[in-house]
Amino acid sequence: MGSLLPLWLLLLLAAAYPGGGRAHRRRRAQVQGSGGSSPVPSETPAAFWVRLRPEFKEVQPGGSVWLNCSTSCPLPEYSSLSTQLPRGQTHSGPGWVAYQLLDVRAWSSEVRCFVTCAGETRWATAKITAYKRPRSVILEPPLLVGSEYTLRCHVTHVFPVGFLVVTLRRGGRVIYSENLRRYNGSDLANVTLTYRAPARLRDFWKPVTCHARLSLDGLVVRSSSAPITLSGLAWRPVSKALASSSIAALVGILLVVGAVYLRQWPLVHNQSKESRVSAG
């Protein structure tokens, strides 16, 4: 009889509170499924960062550079560097890896560092720019040939030539400009620009300059030559030769005229004398 008492009490409670068992089961299921007191372990890792320094670096063509990839992940599973540049040495420590990049000849390169932490991969980006400002911009004195004068501008040891624009100015106005985008070499180069124009008196005594401009995606590098005036035409070798030839020709003409005059002088003198005699 004692063993049936608990069952009898349970039946009595069930009759007094219909649906109570189901509500209790629902509440228990809600507590177990809510995760408030017993949360289900999450597989998502805590946020971590990745940095690649320096973010921007300018180097000489053919030079090298070190990049440092660091992270806040305490136990990185994997790290790597993505680049088309040749790689050299690698050094590492807790939370960082240093990479050496060699022989940088591409004028602009993007480098990415990847780090995987607890199954999640993040990355950081750096940009390397290789360029060389012209060592010199030299404008030769104008060269006069006939009715034209020739200008030559030399831009030395510049890179990348494909992003170079060479401009000639006379009296502050642009008289010629050339874009060299067709050149895609990966070495330092020398560029010579030749321009011919008619020689006009109104252009004399005006300063002429040569300008070199590198336009590298927002980075603009400018260099200019010393000004030269068109009055220097008379001192060029070809101009001197032309002037000497003109003078020699003029002297030759005068000599010929003088010789003819001297040869005809006795005849003219005799005719004049005979005329005076007959008149007397």
Coordinates of C-alpha atoms in Angstrom, one line a residue:
M1 CA 0.0 0.0 0.0
G2 CA 2.9 2.4 0.8
S3 CA 4.3 2.0 -2.7
L4 CA 0.9 3.0 -4.2
L5 CA 0.7 6.2 -2.3
P6 CA 3.1 8.2 -4.4
L7 CA 1.2 7.2 -7.5
W8 CA -2.1 8.2 -5.9
L9 CA -0.7 11.5 -5.0
L10 CA 0.6 12.1 -8.5
L11 CA -2.8 11.3 -10.0
L12 CA -4.5 13.7 -7.6
L13 CA -2.1 16.5 -8.5
A14 CA -2.5 15.8 -12.2
A15 CA -6.3 16.1 -11.8
A16 CA -6.0 19.3 -9.8
Y17 CA -3.5 21.0 -12.2
P18 CA -4.3 19.8 -15.7
G19 CA -1.5 20.5 -18.2
G20 CA 1.0 21.2 -15.5
G21 CA 3.3 18.4 -16.6
R22 CA 3.4 19.6 -20.1
A23 CA 4.1 23.2 -19.0
H24 CA 7.0 22.0 -16.8
R25 CA 8.4 20.0 -19.7
R26 CA 8.1 23.1 -22.0
R27 CA 9.9 25.3 -19.4
R28 CA 12.6 22.7 -19.0
A29 CA 13.1 22.5 -22.7
Q30 CA 13.2 26.3 -23.0
V31 CA 15.8 26.5 -20.2
Q32 CA 17.9 23.8 -21.9
G33 CA 17.6 25.4 -25.3
S34 CA 18.1 29.1 -24.4
G35 CA 21.8 28.8 -23.5
G36 CA 21.4 31.3 -20.8
S37 CA 22.8 29.2 -18.0
S38 CA 24.4 26.5 -20.1
P39 CA 25.5 28.1 -23.4
V40 CA 26.5 26.0 -26.3
P41 CA 30.2 26.5 -27.0
S42 CA 30.7 28.8 -30.0
E43 CA 33.2 27.9 -32.8
T44 CA 33.6 31.5 -33.9
P45 CA 37.0 32.9 -32.8
A46 CA 37.4 36.2 -31.1
A47 CA 38.2 39.2 -33.5
F48 CA 41.9 39.6 -34.4
W49 CA 43.7 42.0 -36.6
V50 CA 46.5 41.7 -39.2
R51 CA 48.9 44.6 -40.1
L52 CA 51.5 44.9 -42.8
R53 CA 54.0 47.7 -42.3
P54 CA 55.0 49.9 -44.0
E55 CA 51.8 50.3 -45.9
F56 CA 53.4 52.5 -48.5
K57 CA 57.1 52.3 -49.5
E58 CA 59.1 54.0 -52.2
V59 CA 62.4 52.3 -53.4
Q60 CA 64.9 52.8 -56.1
P61 CA 64.5 50.5 -59.1
G62 CA 66.3 47.3 -58.4
G63 CA 66.4 47.9 -54.6
S64 CA 65.0 45.8 -51.8
V65 CA 62.6 46.3 -48.9
W66 CA 61.5 44.7 -45.6
L67 CA 57.8 44.2 -44.7
N68 CA 56.6 43.2 -41.3
C69 CA 53.4 41.3 -40.9
S70 CA 52.0 41.3 -37.4
T71 CA 48.8 39.9 -35.8
S72 CA 46.9 39.9 -32.5
C73 CA 46.1 36.2 -32.8
P74 CA 47.8 34.4 -29.9
L75 CA 48.3 31.2 -31.8
P76 CA 48.2 31.7 -35.6
E77 CA 47.6 28.5 -37.5
Y78 CA 49.1 29.7 -40.8
S79 CA 50.6 32.9 -42.3
S80 CA 51.8 33.7 -45.8
L81 CA 52.8 36.5 -48.1
S82 CA 51.4 37.0 -51.6
T83 CA 53.5 38.9 -54.0
Q84 CA 55.1 38.7 -57.5
L85 CA 58.3 40.2 -56.3
P86 CA 61.4 38.0 -55.6
R87 CA 61.7 37.1 -52.0
G88 CA 64.8 37.0 -49.8
Q89 CA 65.2 36.3 -46.1
T90 CA 62.4 35.7 -43.6
H91 CA 62.5 36.3 -39.8
S92 CA 59.7 35.6 -37.3
G93 CA 58.8 36.1 -33.6
P94 CA 55.8 35.9 -31.4
G95 CA 52.9 37.4 -33.5
W96 CA 55.1 38.7 -36.4
V97 CA 56.9 37.7 -39.5
A98 CA 59.3 39.9 -41.5
Y99 CA 59.7 39.3 -45.2
Q100 CA 62.5 40.7 -47.5
L101 CA 61.6 41.5 -51.1
L102 CA 64.5 41.8 -53.6
D103 CA 65.1 43.5 -57.0
V104 CA 62.0 45.7 -57.0
R105 CA 61.6 46.7 -60.7
A106 CA 57.9 46.9 -61.1
W107 CA 56.9 50.6 -60.7
S108 CA 53.9 49.6 -58.5
S109 CA 53.4 46.3 -56.6
E110 CA 50.7 45.2 -54.2
V111 CA 51.7 42.8 -51.4
R112 CA 49.3 40.9 -49.1
C113 CA 49.9 39.1 -45.8
F114 CA 47.5 36.4 -44.8
V115 CA 47.0 35.0 -41.3
T116 CA 44.7 32.2 -40.2
C117 CA 43.5 32.1 -36.6
A118 CA 41.0 29.5 -35.3
G119 CA 39.8 28.7 -38.8
E120 CA 39.3 32.3 -39.9
T121 CA 41.7 34.0 -42.4
R122 CA 42.3 37.8 -42.5
W123 CA 44.8 39.8 -44.5
A124 CA 46.5 43.2 -44.8
T125 CA 47.8 45.0 -47.9
A126 CA 50.9 47.2 -48.6
K127 CA 52.0 49.0 -51.8
I128 CA 55.5 49.3 -53.1
T129 CA 56.4 52.0 -55.6
A130 CA 59.7 52.0 -57.6
Y131 CA 60.6 55.2 -59.5
K132 CA 63.6 57.3 -60.2
R133 CA 63.5 61.1 -60.5
P134 CA 65.6 62.2 -63.6
R135 CA 69.2 62.8 -62.7
S136 CA 69.2 65.8 -65.1
V137 CA 67.2 67.6 -67.7
I138 CA 69.4 69.3 -70.2
L139 CA 68.3 71.5 -73.1
E140 CA 71.0 72.0 -75.8
P141 CA 71.4 75.5 -77.3
P142 CA 69.2 75.8 -80.4
L143 CA 70.7 74.7 -83.7
L144 CA 69.9 76.8 -86.8
V145 CA 69.7 75.0 -90.1
G146 CA 68.4 77.0 -93.0
S147 CA 65.1 78.6 -91.9
E148 CA 64.5 76.1 -89.0
Y149 CA 66.0 75.8 -85.6
T150 CA 66.3 72.4 -83.8
L151 CA 65.8 71.9 -80.0
R152 CA 67.1 68.8 -78.3
C153 CA 66.3 67.9 -74.7
H154 CA 68.0 65.1 -72.8
V155 CA 66.3 63.5 -69.7
T156 CA 68.9 61.2 -68.0
H157 CA 68.5 58.1 -65.7
V158 CA 64.7 58.2 -65.3
F159 CA 62.2 55.4 -64.4
P160 CA 59.6 54.3 -65.4
V161 CA 59.9 55.9 -68.9
G162 CA 56.3 54.8 -69.8
F163 CA 54.9 57.3 -67.3
L164 CA 57.1 60.2 -68.5
V165 CA 55.9 63.3 -70.3
V166 CA 58.5 65.7 -71.8
T167 CA 57.4 69.3 -72.7
L168 CA 59.1 72.2 -74.4
R169 CA 58.0 75.7 -73.5
R170 CA 58.9 79.0 -75.2
G171 CA 58.2 82.2 -73.4
G172 CA 56.0 80.2 -70.9
R173 CA 53.8 78.7 -73.7
V174 CA 53.9 75.0 -74.6
I175 CA 55.3 74.5 -78.1
Y176 CA 55.6 70.7 -78.0
S177 CA 54.8 67.8 -75.6
E178 CA 55.3 64.1 -75.9
N179 CA 53.9 61.2 -73.8
L180 CA 56.2 58.1 -73.7
R181 CA 53.6 55.6 -72.6
R182 CA 54.7 53.2 -75.4
Y183 CA 58.0 52.4 -73.5
N184 CA 57.6 49.6 -71.0
G185 CA 61.2 48.8 -70.0
S186 CA 62.1 47.9 -66.5
D187 CA 65.5 49.7 -66.3
L188 CA 66.7 53.2 -65.9
A189 CA 66.8 55.0 -69.3
N190 CA 68.0 58.1 -71.0
V191 CA 65.5 60.0 -73.2
T192 CA 66.2 62.5 -76.0
L193 CA 63.5 64.7 -77.4
T194 CA 64.1 66.5 -80.8
Y195 CA 61.9 69.3 -82.0
R196 CA 62.1 71.4 -85.1
A197 CA 60.4 74.7 -85.7
P198 CA 60.6 77.6 -88.2
A199 CA 62.9 80.4 -87.2
R200 CA 60.9 83.6 -86.7
L201 CA 62.2 87.0 -85.6
R202 CA 59.3 87.3 -83.1
D203 CA 60.6 84.2 -81.2
F204 CA 64.1 85.5 -80.7
W205 CA 65.1 86.6 -77.2
K206 CA 62.4 84.4 -75.7
P207 CA 63.5 81.8 -73.0
V208 CA 63.0 78.1 -73.9
T209 CA 62.8 75.4 -71.2
C210 CA 62.4 71.6 -71.2
H211 CA 60.2 69.9 -68.5
A212 CA 60.0 66.3 -67.5
R213 CA 57.0 65.0 -65.5
L214 CA 56.4 61.6 -64.0
S215 CA 52.7 60.9 -63.2
L216 CA 52.4 57.8 -61.0
D217 CA 48.8 57.4 -59.9
G218 CA 48.6 60.6 -58.0
L219 CA 52.3 61.0 -57.3
V220 CA 53.7 63.7 -59.6
V221 CA 57.5 64.2 -59.9
R222 CA 58.7 67.2 -61.9
S223 CA 62.1 68.3 -63.2
S224 CA 63.1 71.2 -65.5
S225 CA 66.1 72.4 -67.5
A226 CA 67.8 75.7 -67.3
P227 CA 66.3 78.3 -69.7
I228 CA 68.0 79.1 -73.0
T229 CA 67.1 82.1 -75.2
L230 CA 66.8 81.8 -78.9
S231 CA 69.4 84.6 -79.3
G232 CA 72.0 82.0 -78.9
L233 CA 71.5 80.8 -82.4
A234 CA 74.4 82.9 -83.8
W235 CA 76.9 81.1 -81.6
R236 CA 76.1 77.6 -82.7
P237 CA 78.7 75.9 -84.9
V238 CA 76.3 75.3 -87.8
S239 CA 75.2 78.9 -87.6
K240 CA 78.8 80.1 -87.6
A241 CA 79.5 77.9 -90.6
L242 CA 76.5 79.4 -92.4
A243 CA 77.6 82.9 -91.5
S244 CA 81.2 82.2 -92.6
S245 CA 80.0 80.8 -95.9
S246 CA 77.8 83.8 -96.5
I247 CA 80.7 86.2 -95.7
A248 CA 83.0 84.2 -98.0
A249 CA 80.5 84.3 -100.8
L250 CA 80.1 88.0 -100.4
V251 CA 83.8 88.5 -100.4
G252 CA 84.1 86.4 -103.5
I253 CA 81.5 88.4 -105.3
L254 CA 83.3 91.6 -104.4
L255 CA 86.6 90.2 -105.6
V256 CA 85.1 89.2 -108.9
V257 CA 83.4 92.6 -109.4
G258 CA 86.7 94.3 -108.5
A259 CA 88.7 92.2 -110.9
V260 CA 86.3 92.9 -113.7
Y261 CA 86.4 96.6 -113.0
L262 CA 90.2 96.6 -112.9
R263 CA 90.4 94.7 -116.2
Q264 CA 88.1 97.2 -117.9
W265 CA 89.6 100.3 -116.3
P266 CA 92.3 100.9 -119.0
L267 CA 89.8 100.7 -121.8
V268 CA 87.4 103.0 -120.1
H269 CA 90.3 105.4 -119.3
N270 CA 91.5 105.5 -123.0
Q271 CA 87.9 106.0 -124.3
S272 CA 87.5 108.9 -121.9
K273 CA 90.9 110.4 -123.1
E274 CA 90.0 110.1 -126.8
S275 CA 86.7 111.8 -126.1
R276 CA 88.4 114.8 -124.5
V277 CA 90.9 115.1 -127.4
S278 CA 88.3 115.0 -130.1
A279 CA 86.2 117.6 -128.2
G280 CA 89.3 119.9 -128.1

